[in-house]
Short mmCIF file of C-alpha atoms in Angstrom, two decimals:
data_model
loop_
_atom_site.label_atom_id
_atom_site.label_comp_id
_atom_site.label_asym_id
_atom_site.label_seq_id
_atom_site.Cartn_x
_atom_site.Cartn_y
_atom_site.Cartn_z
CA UNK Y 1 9.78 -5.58 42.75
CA UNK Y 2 11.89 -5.40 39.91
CA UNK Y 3 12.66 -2.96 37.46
CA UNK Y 4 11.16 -2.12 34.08
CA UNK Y 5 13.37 -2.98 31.54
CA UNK Y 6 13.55 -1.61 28.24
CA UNK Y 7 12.73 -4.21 24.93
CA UNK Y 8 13.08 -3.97 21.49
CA UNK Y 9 11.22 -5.28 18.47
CA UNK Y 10 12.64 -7.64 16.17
CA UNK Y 11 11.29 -8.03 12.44
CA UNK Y 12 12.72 -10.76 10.20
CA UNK Y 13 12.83 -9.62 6.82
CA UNK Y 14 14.22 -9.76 3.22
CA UNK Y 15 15.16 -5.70 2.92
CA UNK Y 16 15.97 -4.37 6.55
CA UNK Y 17 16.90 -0.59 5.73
CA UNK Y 18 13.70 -0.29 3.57
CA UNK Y 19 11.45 -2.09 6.43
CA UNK Y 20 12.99 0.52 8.96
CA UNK Y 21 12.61 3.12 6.49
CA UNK Y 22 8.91 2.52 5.98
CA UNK Y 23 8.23 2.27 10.19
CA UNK Y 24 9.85 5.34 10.53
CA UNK Y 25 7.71 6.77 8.31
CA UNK Y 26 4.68 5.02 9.64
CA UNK Y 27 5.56 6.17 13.42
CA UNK Y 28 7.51 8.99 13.05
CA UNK Y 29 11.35 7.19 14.19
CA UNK Y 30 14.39 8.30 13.27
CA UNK Y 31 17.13 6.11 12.00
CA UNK Y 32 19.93 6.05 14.18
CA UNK Y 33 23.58 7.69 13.03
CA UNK Y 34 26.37 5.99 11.31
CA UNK Y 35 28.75 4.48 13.56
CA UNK Y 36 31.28 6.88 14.87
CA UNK Y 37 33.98 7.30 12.46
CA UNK Y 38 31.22 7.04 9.39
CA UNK Y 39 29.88 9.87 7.50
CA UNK Y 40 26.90 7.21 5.84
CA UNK Y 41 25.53 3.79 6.69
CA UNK Y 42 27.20 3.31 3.06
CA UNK Y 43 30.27 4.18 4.02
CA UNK Y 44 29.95 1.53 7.09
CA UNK Y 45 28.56 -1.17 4.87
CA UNK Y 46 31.63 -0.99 2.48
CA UNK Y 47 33.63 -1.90 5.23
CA UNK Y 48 32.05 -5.44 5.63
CA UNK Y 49 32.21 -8.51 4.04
CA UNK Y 50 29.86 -8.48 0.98
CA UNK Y 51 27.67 -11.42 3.10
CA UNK Y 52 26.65 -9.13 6.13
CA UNK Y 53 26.40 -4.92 4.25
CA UNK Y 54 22.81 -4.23 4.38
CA UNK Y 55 22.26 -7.11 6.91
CA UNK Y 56 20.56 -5.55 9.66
CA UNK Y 57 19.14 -2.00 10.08
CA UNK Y 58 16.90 -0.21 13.05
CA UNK Y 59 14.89 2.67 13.90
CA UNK Y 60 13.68 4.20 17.59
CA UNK Y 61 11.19 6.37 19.15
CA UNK Y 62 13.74 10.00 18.71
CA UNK Y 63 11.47 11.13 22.39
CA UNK Y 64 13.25 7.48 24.16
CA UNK Y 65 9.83 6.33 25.23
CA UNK Y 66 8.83 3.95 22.15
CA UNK Y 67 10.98 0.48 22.15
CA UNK Y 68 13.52 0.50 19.36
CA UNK Y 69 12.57 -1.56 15.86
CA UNK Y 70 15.24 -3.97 15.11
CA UNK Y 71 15.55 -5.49 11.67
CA UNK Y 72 17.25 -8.61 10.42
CA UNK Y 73 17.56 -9.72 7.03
CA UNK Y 74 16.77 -13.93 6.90
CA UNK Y 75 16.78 -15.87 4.12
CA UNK Y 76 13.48 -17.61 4.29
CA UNK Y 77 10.47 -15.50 3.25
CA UNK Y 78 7.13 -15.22 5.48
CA UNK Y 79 5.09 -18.02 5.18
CA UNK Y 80 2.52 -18.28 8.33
CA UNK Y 81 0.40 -15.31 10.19
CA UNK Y 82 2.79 -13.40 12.80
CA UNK Y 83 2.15 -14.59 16.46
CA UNK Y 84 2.66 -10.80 17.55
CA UNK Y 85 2.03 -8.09 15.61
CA UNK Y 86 2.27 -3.94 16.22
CA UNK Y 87 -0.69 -2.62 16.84
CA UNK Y 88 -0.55 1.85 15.45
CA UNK Y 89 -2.80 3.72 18.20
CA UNK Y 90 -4.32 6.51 15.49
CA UNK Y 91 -7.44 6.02 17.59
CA UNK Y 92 -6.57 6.18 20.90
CA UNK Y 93 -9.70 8.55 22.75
CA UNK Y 94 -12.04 8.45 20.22
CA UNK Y 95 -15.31 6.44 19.79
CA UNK Y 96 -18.03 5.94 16.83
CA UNK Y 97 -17.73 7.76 13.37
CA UNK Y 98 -14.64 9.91 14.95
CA UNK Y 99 -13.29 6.79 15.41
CA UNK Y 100 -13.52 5.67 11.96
CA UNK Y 101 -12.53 8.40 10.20
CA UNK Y 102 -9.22 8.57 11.97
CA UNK Y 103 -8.55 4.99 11.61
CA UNK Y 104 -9.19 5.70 7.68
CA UNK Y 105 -7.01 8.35 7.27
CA UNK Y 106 -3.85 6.65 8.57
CA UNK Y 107 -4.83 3.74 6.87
CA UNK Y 108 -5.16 6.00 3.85
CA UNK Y 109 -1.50 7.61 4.34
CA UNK Y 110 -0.20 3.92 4.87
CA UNK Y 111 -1.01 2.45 1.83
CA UNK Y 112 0.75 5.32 -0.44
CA UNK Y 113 3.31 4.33 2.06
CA UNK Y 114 2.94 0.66 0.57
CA UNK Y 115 0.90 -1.09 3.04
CA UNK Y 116 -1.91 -3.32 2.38
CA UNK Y 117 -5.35 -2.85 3.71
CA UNK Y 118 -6.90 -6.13 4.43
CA UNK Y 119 -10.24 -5.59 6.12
CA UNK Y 120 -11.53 -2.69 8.00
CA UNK Y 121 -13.49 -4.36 11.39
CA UNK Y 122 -16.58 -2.48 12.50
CA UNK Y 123 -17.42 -2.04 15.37
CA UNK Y 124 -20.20 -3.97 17.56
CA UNK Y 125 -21.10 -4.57 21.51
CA UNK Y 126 -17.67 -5.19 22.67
CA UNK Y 127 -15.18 -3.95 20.28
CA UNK Y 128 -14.30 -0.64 18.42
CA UNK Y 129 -13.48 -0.52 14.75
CA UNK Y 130 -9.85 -1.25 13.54
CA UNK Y 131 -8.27 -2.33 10.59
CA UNK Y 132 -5.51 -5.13 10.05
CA UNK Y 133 -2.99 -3.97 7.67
CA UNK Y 134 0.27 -5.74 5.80
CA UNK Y 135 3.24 -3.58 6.37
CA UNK Y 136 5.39 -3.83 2.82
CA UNK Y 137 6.86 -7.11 3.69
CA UNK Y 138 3.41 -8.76 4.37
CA UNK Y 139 4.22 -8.56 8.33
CA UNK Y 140 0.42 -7.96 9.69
CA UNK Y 141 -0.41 -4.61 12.17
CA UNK Y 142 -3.60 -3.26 13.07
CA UNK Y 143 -4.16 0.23 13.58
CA UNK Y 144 -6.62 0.89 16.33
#
């Protein structure tokens, strides 16, 4: 049997430090330090060519037990629905109208974070309510 290895998640995007900035927010991460020797990520960036400062920024889980967020600026925008997407466990436990009403608060909190809500899904015989969301890039999540 092999071991479980760790993974991280990658996001192409136009603005990496805001992107990690905003999933911090929405998951409670921390942004890592500057590199040794650094008292800012500013003070890092200056060092590199003007093509790669602001290039590439992360943020991880500050208990160790999330996967780290990776983020990588690319020059082509979004253009198709993500083939995998994050899904935010606000209602992990909970069932019916408690459901609900914890999926709308976060979803609430998001958006004056600068997500989108696109639909809220009710739900029915074999499925509980979530709602797909846009993070501030336009990649898609769910919270559930």
């Amino acid at each position: 049997m092999s071991a479980i290895k760790k993974f991280q998640v990658t996001f192409d995007c136009a603005e990496p430090e805001r992107l990690a900035r905003f999933w911090c927010e929405v998951l409670g991460y921390v942004m890592p330090p500057p590199p040794e020797g650094f008292t800012t990520w500013d003070d890092f960036n200056r060092t590199l060519p003007p093509e790669k400062r602001g290039s590439w920024s992360a943020c991880s889980d500050p208990s160790g037990v999330g996967p780290r967020l990776y983020f990588q600026r690319v020059p082509e925008g979004k253009v198709v629905k993500n083939r995998v997407h994050l899904d935010v466990r606000a209602g992990t436990g909970l069932v019916g109208d408690e459901r609900l009403a914890a999926l709308e608060a976060e979803c609430a909190r998001l958006v004056a974070l600068g997500a989108t809500h696109v639909r809220t899904l009710y739900a029915d015989e074999e499925n509980e309510s979530c709602i797909p969301m846009l993070d501030i890039e336009g990649n898609e999540f769910c919270i559930d």
